[in-house]
Short mmCIF file of N, CA and C in Angstrom, two decimals:
data_model
loop_
_atom_site.label_atom_id
_atom_site.label_comp_id
_atom_site.label_asym_id
_atom_site.label_seq_id
_atom_site.Cartn_x
_atom_site.Cartn_y
_atom_site.Cartn_z
N UNK A 838 -78.91 -13.03 74.98
CA UNK A 838 -79.70 -11.82 75.12
C UNK A 838 -80.29 -11.81 76.52
N UNK A 839 -80.04 -10.76 77.24
CA UNK A 839 -80.53 -10.61 78.60
C UNK A 839 -80.94 -9.16 78.83
N UNK A 840 -81.62 -8.92 79.94
CA UNK A 840 -81.96 -7.55 80.32
C UNK A 840 -81.71 -7.41 81.82
N UNK A 841 -81.63 -6.17 82.27
CA UNK A 841 -81.38 -5.90 83.69
C UNK A 841 -82.72 -5.83 84.41
N UNK A 842 -82.96 -6.79 85.28
CA UNK A 842 -84.21 -6.89 86.02
C UNK A 842 -84.00 -6.26 87.40
N UNK A 843 -84.60 -5.09 87.61
CA UNK A 843 -84.41 -4.36 88.86
C UNK A 843 -85.12 -5.01 90.04
N UNK A 844 -86.11 -5.85 89.79
CA UNK A 844 -86.85 -6.47 90.89
C UNK A 844 -86.14 -7.70 91.44
N UNK A 845 -85.14 -8.21 90.75
CA UNK A 845 -84.36 -9.34 91.24
C UNK A 845 -83.27 -8.89 92.18
N UNK A 846 -82.80 -9.79 93.01
CA UNK A 846 -81.66 -9.51 93.89
C UNK A 846 -80.46 -10.27 93.34
N UNK A 847 -79.36 -9.54 93.10
CA UNK A 847 -78.16 -10.15 92.57
C UNK A 847 -77.20 -10.57 93.67
N UNK A 848 -75.97 -10.82 93.27
CA UNK A 848 -74.93 -11.20 94.22
C UNK A 848 -74.68 -10.06 95.20
N UNK A 849 -74.33 -10.38 96.42
CA UNK A 849 -74.06 -9.42 97.48
C UNK A 849 -75.24 -8.47 97.72
N UNK A 850 -76.46 -8.98 97.49
CA UNK A 850 -77.68 -8.22 97.74
C UNK A 850 -77.74 -6.93 96.92
N UNK A 851 -77.24 -6.99 95.68
CA UNK A 851 -77.28 -5.84 94.78
C UNK A 851 -78.68 -5.73 94.20
N UNK A 852 -79.17 -4.51 94.06
CA UNK A 852 -80.51 -4.29 93.50
C UNK A 852 -80.47 -4.54 92.01
N UNK A 853 -80.97 -5.68 91.58
CA UNK A 853 -81.05 -6.01 90.17
C UNK A 853 -80.07 -7.10 89.78
N UNK A 854 -80.43 -7.78 88.69
CA UNK A 854 -79.57 -8.84 88.16
C UNK A 854 -79.94 -9.05 86.70
N UNK A 855 -79.04 -9.70 85.96
CA UNK A 855 -79.32 -10.02 84.57
C UNK A 855 -80.37 -11.13 84.52
N UNK A 856 -81.33 -11.00 83.60
CA UNK A 856 -82.42 -11.97 83.49
C UNK A 856 -82.69 -12.21 82.01
N UNK A 857 -82.95 -13.47 81.64
CA UNK A 857 -83.20 -13.79 80.24
C UNK A 857 -84.67 -14.12 79.98
N UNK A 858 -85.53 -14.01 80.98
CA UNK A 858 -86.95 -14.34 80.77
C UNK A 858 -87.60 -13.26 79.91
N UNK A 859 -88.31 -13.71 78.88
CA UNK A 859 -88.98 -12.78 77.98
C UNK A 859 -88.11 -12.23 76.88
N UNK A 860 -86.85 -12.65 76.83
CA UNK A 860 -85.92 -12.19 75.79
C UNK A 860 -85.39 -13.42 75.06
N UNK A 861 -85.52 -13.43 73.74
CA UNK A 861 -85.04 -14.56 72.95
C UNK A 861 -84.12 -14.06 71.85
N UNK A 862 -83.21 -14.94 71.47
CA UNK A 862 -82.30 -14.63 70.36
C UNK A 862 -82.96 -15.09 69.08
N UNK A 863 -83.12 -14.17 68.15
CA UNK A 863 -83.80 -14.48 66.90
C UNK A 863 -82.81 -15.03 65.88
N UNK A 864 -81.68 -14.36 65.71
CA UNK A 864 -80.71 -14.84 64.72
C UNK A 864 -79.31 -14.33 65.06
N UNK A 865 -78.34 -15.03 64.56
CA UNK A 865 -76.93 -14.65 64.68
C UNK A 865 -76.32 -14.64 63.29
N UNK A 866 -75.55 -13.64 63.00
CA UNK A 866 -74.77 -13.62 61.77
C UNK A 866 -73.32 -13.37 62.16
N UNK A 867 -72.45 -14.27 61.83
CA UNK A 867 -71.05 -14.17 62.20
C UNK A 867 -70.17 -13.80 61.01
N UNK A 868 -70.69 -12.95 60.16
CA UNK A 868 -69.86 -12.46 59.06
C UNK A 868 -69.11 -11.22 59.54
N UNK A 869 -68.79 -10.33 58.65
CA UNK A 869 -68.01 -9.15 59.03
C UNK A 869 -68.79 -8.21 59.95
N UNK A 870 -70.14 -8.25 59.93
CA UNK A 870 -70.91 -7.34 60.76
C UNK A 870 -71.12 -7.86 62.18
N UNK A 871 -71.07 -9.17 62.38
CA UNK A 871 -71.24 -9.78 63.71
C UNK A 871 -72.47 -9.24 64.41
N UNK A 872 -73.63 -9.48 63.84
CA UNK A 872 -74.88 -8.95 64.37
C UNK A 872 -75.66 -10.06 65.03
N UNK A 873 -76.19 -9.79 66.21
CA UNK A 873 -77.10 -10.69 66.90
C UNK A 873 -78.41 -9.95 67.08
N UNK A 874 -79.51 -10.58 66.68
CA UNK A 874 -80.82 -9.96 66.77
C UNK A 874 -81.57 -10.59 67.94
N UNK A 875 -82.04 -9.74 68.86
CA UNK A 875 -82.78 -10.21 70.02
C UNK A 875 -84.20 -9.66 69.95
N UNK A 876 -85.13 -10.43 70.54
CA UNK A 876 -86.52 -10.00 70.57
C UNK A 876 -86.98 -10.05 72.02
N UNK A 877 -87.69 -9.00 72.44
CA UNK A 877 -88.14 -8.89 73.82
C UNK A 877 -89.65 -8.76 73.90
N UNK A 878 -90.25 -9.40 74.89
CA UNK A 878 -91.69 -9.26 75.12
C UNK A 878 -91.99 -8.16 76.13
N UNK A 879 -90.96 -7.50 76.62
CA UNK A 879 -91.13 -6.42 77.59
C UNK A 879 -91.40 -5.11 76.86
N UNK A 880 -91.95 -4.15 77.58
CA UNK A 880 -92.24 -2.85 76.99
C UNK A 880 -91.01 -1.96 76.89
N UNK A 881 -90.01 -2.24 77.68
CA UNK A 881 -88.79 -1.45 77.61
C UNK A 881 -87.77 -2.19 76.77
N UNK A 882 -86.82 -1.46 76.27
CA UNK A 882 -85.84 -2.05 75.36
C UNK A 882 -84.43 -2.02 75.97
N UNK A 883 -84.33 -2.09 77.28
CA UNK A 883 -83.00 -2.03 77.91
C UNK A 883 -82.46 -3.44 78.12
N UNK A 884 -81.98 -4.05 77.06
CA UNK A 884 -81.36 -5.35 77.19
C UNK A 884 -80.01 -5.31 76.49
N UNK A 885 -79.19 -6.29 76.80
CA UNK A 885 -77.84 -6.30 76.25
C UNK A 885 -77.48 -7.67 75.75
N UNK A 886 -76.60 -7.71 74.79
CA UNK A 886 -76.06 -8.95 74.28
C UNK A 886 -74.67 -9.12 74.89
N UNK A 887 -74.49 -10.14 75.66
CA UNK A 887 -73.21 -10.39 76.31
C UNK A 887 -72.64 -11.69 75.77
N UNK A 888 -71.79 -11.56 74.78
CA UNK A 888 -71.21 -12.75 74.17
C UNK A 888 -69.87 -12.38 73.58
N UNK A 889 -68.84 -13.06 73.98
CA UNK A 889 -67.52 -12.76 73.44
C UNK A 889 -66.75 -14.05 73.13
N UNK A 890 -67.44 -15.08 72.70
CA UNK A 890 -66.76 -16.34 72.47
C UNK A 890 -65.90 -16.34 71.21
N UNK A 891 -66.12 -15.41 70.28
CA UNK A 891 -65.30 -15.33 69.07
C UNK A 891 -64.29 -14.20 69.12
N UNK A 892 -64.11 -13.61 70.29
CA UNK A 892 -63.21 -12.46 70.42
C UNK A 892 -61.77 -12.93 70.50
N UNK A 893 -60.91 -12.35 69.68
CA UNK A 893 -59.48 -12.67 69.74
C UNK A 893 -58.73 -11.38 70.00
N UNK A 894 -57.79 -11.43 70.92
CA UNK A 894 -57.00 -10.25 71.29
C UNK A 894 -55.67 -10.30 70.56
N UNK A 895 -55.30 -9.19 69.96
CA UNK A 895 -54.02 -9.07 69.28
C UNK A 895 -52.96 -8.72 70.32
N UNK A 896 -52.07 -9.67 70.63
CA UNK A 896 -51.09 -9.47 71.70
C UNK A 896 -50.00 -8.48 71.33
N UNK A 897 -49.77 -8.25 70.06
CA UNK A 897 -48.73 -7.29 69.69
C UNK A 897 -49.13 -5.87 70.10
N UNK A 898 -50.43 -5.57 70.03
CA UNK A 898 -50.88 -4.25 70.46
C UNK A 898 -50.79 -4.09 71.98
N UNK A 899 -51.08 -5.15 72.72
CA UNK A 899 -51.05 -5.02 74.18
C UNK A 899 -49.63 -4.79 74.68
N UNK A 900 -48.63 -5.38 74.03
CA UNK A 900 -47.24 -5.15 74.43
C UNK A 900 -46.86 -3.70 74.17
N UNK A 901 -47.22 -3.19 73.00
CA UNK A 901 -46.89 -1.81 72.65
C UNK A 901 -47.62 -0.84 73.57
N UNK A 902 -48.90 -1.08 73.80
CA UNK A 902 -49.69 -0.17 74.62
C UNK A 902 -49.29 -0.21 76.10
N UNK A 903 -48.83 -1.36 76.57
CA UNK A 903 -48.42 -1.42 77.98
C UNK A 903 -47.05 -0.80 78.20
N UNK A 904 -46.21 -0.73 77.18
CA UNK A 904 -44.87 -0.16 77.33
C UNK A 904 -44.77 1.29 76.89
N UNK A 905 -45.72 1.79 76.11
CA UNK A 905 -45.60 3.15 75.58
C UNK A 905 -45.61 4.23 76.66
N UNK A 906 -46.36 4.12 77.77
CA UNK A 906 -46.25 5.17 78.79
C UNK A 906 -44.85 5.27 79.39
N UNK A 907 -44.18 4.15 79.56
CA UNK A 907 -42.83 4.18 80.14
C UNK A 907 -41.82 4.75 79.16
N UNK A 908 -42.00 4.48 77.89
CA UNK A 908 -41.10 5.05 76.88
C UNK A 908 -41.30 6.57 76.84
N UNK A 909 -42.56 7.02 76.81
CA UNK A 909 -42.84 8.45 76.78
C UNK A 909 -42.37 9.16 78.04
N UNK A 910 -42.59 8.54 79.21
CA UNK A 910 -42.15 9.15 80.47
C UNK A 910 -40.63 9.20 80.55
N UNK A 911 -39.96 8.19 80.04
CA UNK A 911 -38.50 8.19 80.05
C UNK A 911 -37.94 9.31 79.18
N UNK A 912 -38.50 9.48 77.99
CA UNK A 912 -38.05 10.56 77.11
C UNK A 912 -38.32 11.92 77.77
N UNK A 913 -39.50 12.06 78.35
CA UNK A 913 -39.85 13.31 79.04
C UNK A 913 -38.91 13.57 80.21
N UNK A 914 -38.57 12.53 80.96
CA UNK A 914 -37.69 12.68 82.11
C UNK A 914 -36.28 13.08 81.69
N UNK A 915 -35.78 12.50 80.61
CA UNK A 915 -34.45 12.87 80.10
C UNK A 915 -34.44 14.34 79.68
N UNK A 916 -35.49 14.79 79.00
CA UNK A 916 -35.56 16.19 78.58
C UNK A 916 -35.69 17.12 79.79
N UNK A 917 -36.45 16.72 80.80
CA UNK A 917 -36.58 17.55 82.00
C UNK A 917 -35.26 17.64 82.76
N UNK A 918 -34.51 16.54 82.84
CA UNK A 918 -33.21 16.57 83.51
C UNK A 918 -32.25 17.48 82.74
N UNK A 919 -32.29 17.42 81.40
CA UNK A 919 -31.44 18.31 80.61
C UNK A 919 -31.83 19.77 80.85
N UNK A 920 -33.11 20.04 80.94
CA UNK A 920 -33.57 21.41 81.21
C UNK A 920 -33.13 21.87 82.59
N UNK A 921 -33.22 20.98 83.59
CA UNK A 921 -32.78 21.33 84.95
C UNK A 921 -31.29 21.64 84.96
N UNK A 922 -30.48 20.83 84.27
CA UNK A 922 -29.03 21.07 84.23
C UNK A 922 -28.71 22.41 83.56
N UNK A 923 -29.41 22.71 82.47
CA UNK A 923 -29.17 23.98 81.79
C UNK A 923 -29.56 25.15 82.69
N UNK A 924 -30.70 25.05 83.35
CA UNK A 924 -31.14 26.15 84.21
C UNK A 924 -30.27 26.29 85.45
N UNK A 925 -29.74 25.17 85.96
CA UNK A 925 -28.79 25.26 87.08
C UNK A 925 -27.50 25.94 86.64
N UNK A 926 -27.05 25.64 85.43
CA UNK A 926 -25.84 26.26 84.91
C UNK A 926 -26.04 27.76 84.73
N UNK A 927 -27.17 28.17 84.22
CA UNK A 927 -27.48 29.59 84.05
C UNK A 927 -27.57 30.27 85.41
N UNK A 928 -28.07 29.57 86.41
CA UNK A 928 -28.27 30.12 87.75
C UNK A 928 -26.94 30.41 88.45
N UNK A 929 -25.87 29.72 88.07
CA UNK A 929 -24.59 29.87 88.74
C UNK A 929 -23.97 31.26 88.56
N UNK A 930 -24.40 31.97 87.53
CA UNK A 930 -23.80 33.28 87.27
C UNK A 930 -24.14 34.30 88.34
N UNK A 931 -23.37 35.34 88.38
CA UNK A 931 -23.60 36.41 89.35
C UNK A 931 -24.86 37.17 88.95
N UNK A 932 -25.60 37.63 89.93
CA UNK A 932 -26.87 38.30 89.68
C UNK A 932 -26.68 39.57 88.87
N UNK A 933 -25.59 40.29 89.12
CA UNK A 933 -25.38 41.56 88.41
C UNK A 933 -24.81 41.36 87.01
N UNK A 934 -24.01 40.31 86.81
CA UNK A 934 -23.33 40.15 85.52
C UNK A 934 -24.07 39.22 84.57
N UNK A 935 -24.91 38.33 85.06
CA UNK A 935 -25.59 37.38 84.18
C UNK A 935 -27.01 37.84 83.89
N UNK A 936 -27.28 38.17 82.63
CA UNK A 936 -28.64 38.60 82.29
C UNK A 936 -29.63 37.42 82.29
N UNK A 937 -29.12 36.17 82.27
CA UNK A 937 -30.00 35.01 82.24
C UNK A 937 -30.49 34.58 83.62
N UNK A 938 -29.89 35.15 84.66
CA UNK A 938 -30.33 34.81 86.01
C UNK A 938 -31.48 35.75 86.39
N UNK A 939 -32.68 35.27 86.14
CA UNK A 939 -33.86 36.10 86.40
C UNK A 939 -34.95 35.25 87.04
N UNK A 940 -36.00 35.89 87.43
CA UNK A 940 -37.09 35.21 88.12
C UNK A 940 -37.80 34.22 87.19
N UNK A 941 -37.88 34.53 85.93
CA UNK A 941 -38.53 33.65 84.96
C UNK A 941 -37.80 32.31 84.87
N UNK A 942 -36.46 32.34 84.84
CA UNK A 942 -35.70 31.10 84.78
C UNK A 942 -35.82 30.30 86.08
N UNK A 943 -35.94 30.99 87.21
CA UNK A 943 -36.14 30.29 88.49
C UNK A 943 -37.50 29.59 88.51
N UNK A 944 -38.51 30.22 87.96
CA UNK A 944 -39.84 29.60 87.88
C UNK A 944 -39.78 28.36 86.99
N UNK A 945 -39.10 28.48 85.85
CA UNK A 945 -38.95 27.33 84.95
C UNK A 945 -38.17 26.20 85.62
N UNK A 946 -37.15 26.55 86.40
CA UNK A 946 -36.37 25.54 87.11
C UNK A 946 -37.24 24.79 88.11
N UNK A 947 -38.00 25.52 88.91
CA UNK A 947 -38.88 24.87 89.89
C UNK A 947 -39.97 24.04 89.22
N UNK A 948 -40.50 24.52 88.11
CA UNK A 948 -41.49 23.76 87.36
C UNK A 948 -40.89 22.47 86.81
N UNK A 949 -39.69 22.55 86.27
CA UNK A 949 -39.03 21.36 85.72
C UNK A 949 -38.73 20.34 86.82
N UNK A 950 -38.32 20.80 88.00
CA UNK A 950 -38.06 19.88 89.12
C UNK A 950 -39.36 19.20 89.55
N UNK A 951 -40.44 19.95 89.66
CA UNK A 951 -41.73 19.37 90.05
C UNK A 951 -42.20 18.34 89.02
N UNK A 952 -42.06 18.66 87.74
CA UNK A 952 -42.48 17.72 86.71
C UNK A 952 -41.59 16.49 86.65
N UNK A 953 -40.29 16.66 86.88
CA UNK A 953 -39.38 15.50 86.89
C UNK A 953 -39.71 14.57 88.05
N UNK A 954 -39.96 15.14 89.22
CA UNK A 954 -40.33 14.31 90.38
C UNK A 954 -41.67 13.61 90.14
N UNK A 955 -42.59 14.29 89.47
CA UNK A 955 -43.87 13.67 89.14
C UNK A 955 -43.67 12.49 88.19
N UNK A 956 -42.79 12.64 87.19
CA UNK A 956 -42.52 11.56 86.25
C UNK A 956 -41.90 10.35 86.96
N UNK A 957 -41.01 10.61 87.90
CA UNK A 957 -40.38 9.52 88.66
C UNK A 957 -41.42 8.78 89.49
N UNK A 958 -42.29 9.53 90.17
CA UNK A 958 -43.33 8.90 90.98
C UNK A 958 -44.30 8.13 90.09
N UNK A 959 -44.64 8.68 88.92
CA UNK A 959 -45.56 8.01 88.00
C UNK A 959 -44.98 6.65 87.56
N UNK A 960 -43.70 6.63 87.22
CA UNK A 960 -43.10 5.37 86.77
C UNK A 960 -42.88 4.39 87.92
N UNK A 961 -42.71 4.88 89.14
CA UNK A 961 -42.51 4.00 90.29
C UNK A 961 -43.82 3.50 90.88
N UNK A 962 -44.93 4.11 90.53
CA UNK A 962 -46.20 3.74 91.15
C UNK A 962 -46.67 2.34 90.78
N UNK A 963 -46.19 1.80 89.68
CA UNK A 963 -46.60 0.48 89.23
C UNK A 963 -46.23 -0.58 90.26
N UNK A 964 -45.11 -0.40 90.91
CA UNK A 964 -44.65 -1.39 91.87
C UNK A 964 -45.34 -1.26 93.22
N UNK A 965 -46.18 -0.24 93.39
CA UNK A 965 -46.85 -0.02 94.67
C UNK A 965 -48.34 -0.34 94.62
N UNK A 966 -48.81 -1.00 93.57
CA UNK A 966 -50.24 -1.26 93.47
C UNK A 966 -50.69 -2.44 94.32
N UNK A 967 -49.79 -3.28 94.76
CA UNK A 967 -50.18 -4.43 95.57
C UNK A 967 -50.43 -4.03 97.01
N UNK A 968 -49.79 -2.98 97.47
CA UNK A 968 -49.95 -2.50 98.84
C UNK A 968 -50.92 -1.32 98.84
N UNK A 969 -51.94 -1.39 99.69
CA UNK A 969 -52.91 -0.30 99.74
C UNK A 969 -52.28 0.99 100.25
N UNK A 970 -51.40 0.87 101.25
CA UNK A 970 -50.73 2.06 101.79
C UNK A 970 -49.80 2.67 100.74
N UNK A 971 -49.04 1.82 100.05
CA UNK A 971 -48.16 2.31 98.99
C UNK A 971 -48.92 2.98 97.87
N UNK A 972 -50.08 2.43 97.54
CA UNK A 972 -50.90 3.01 96.48
C UNK A 972 -51.44 4.38 96.91
N UNK A 973 -51.85 4.50 98.16
CA UNK A 973 -52.36 5.78 98.66
C UNK A 973 -51.24 6.82 98.69
N UNK A 974 -50.05 6.41 99.11
CA UNK A 974 -48.91 7.34 99.16
C UNK A 974 -48.55 7.81 97.75
N UNK A 975 -48.51 6.88 96.79
CA UNK A 975 -48.19 7.26 95.41
C UNK A 975 -49.25 8.20 94.83
N UNK A 976 -50.51 7.93 95.10
CA UNK A 976 -51.58 8.81 94.61
C UNK A 976 -51.47 10.19 95.24
N UNK A 977 -51.15 10.25 96.53
CA UNK A 977 -50.96 11.54 97.19
C UNK A 977 -49.79 12.31 96.63
N UNK A 978 -48.68 11.62 96.37
CA UNK A 978 -47.52 12.28 95.78
C UNK A 978 -47.81 12.79 94.38
N UNK A 979 -48.51 11.99 93.58
CA UNK A 979 -48.87 12.44 92.23
C UNK A 979 -49.75 13.69 92.30
N UNK A 980 -50.75 13.67 93.17
CA UNK A 980 -51.60 14.86 93.32
C UNK A 980 -50.79 16.07 93.78
N UNK A 981 -49.88 15.85 94.71
CA UNK A 981 -49.06 16.96 95.21
C UNK A 981 -48.21 17.56 94.10
N UNK A 982 -47.50 16.70 93.33
CA UNK A 982 -46.61 17.23 92.30
C UNK A 982 -47.39 17.87 91.16
N UNK A 983 -48.59 17.35 90.84
CA UNK A 983 -49.42 18.02 89.83
C UNK A 983 -49.87 19.40 90.33
N UNK A 984 -50.19 19.49 91.61
CA UNK A 984 -50.59 20.78 92.19
C UNK A 984 -49.42 21.75 92.18
N UNK A 985 -48.24 21.27 92.53
CA UNK A 985 -47.05 22.12 92.52
C UNK A 985 -46.76 22.61 91.11
N UNK A 986 -46.86 21.71 90.12
CA UNK A 986 -46.60 22.11 88.74
C UNK A 986 -47.64 23.13 88.27
N UNK A 987 -48.88 22.95 88.69
CA UNK A 987 -49.91 23.91 88.31
C UNK A 987 -49.69 25.26 88.98
N UNK A 988 -49.21 25.23 90.22
CA UNK A 988 -48.96 26.48 90.94
C UNK A 988 -47.80 27.26 90.36
N UNK A 989 -46.77 26.57 89.85
CA UNK A 989 -45.63 27.28 89.27
C UNK A 989 -46.03 27.85 87.92
#
């Protein structure tokens, strides 16, 4: 049990630090509720319990959660490529003879291209997180393609 003491100086000269003076742990219950009771002699009640020694992480969830964005982006990218191919095929017709060659389909084609490029940049950005310049470029490209998709 600790509280944030604003009058202390923390690491790197940060205003405030965790302090345990005046705060005591009254009881711990490690049953299904996992409750820790703290008692403070201070007038304010802004204290926190920082304890995670019994925490266990389920690794099966982390594998699923770390891979699910790539699975979803891959499915989305395949559908966007199929949409682009269909709209390119429709676009090949003559303007006078093809009723499907219209401005609405051109807008959808440009939107699909922008979203497909955004998906590619999103999936490639993982490999650019170690380089600050690469990370900035990927963030700029993502912002650009989101803006383009919003504009279409």
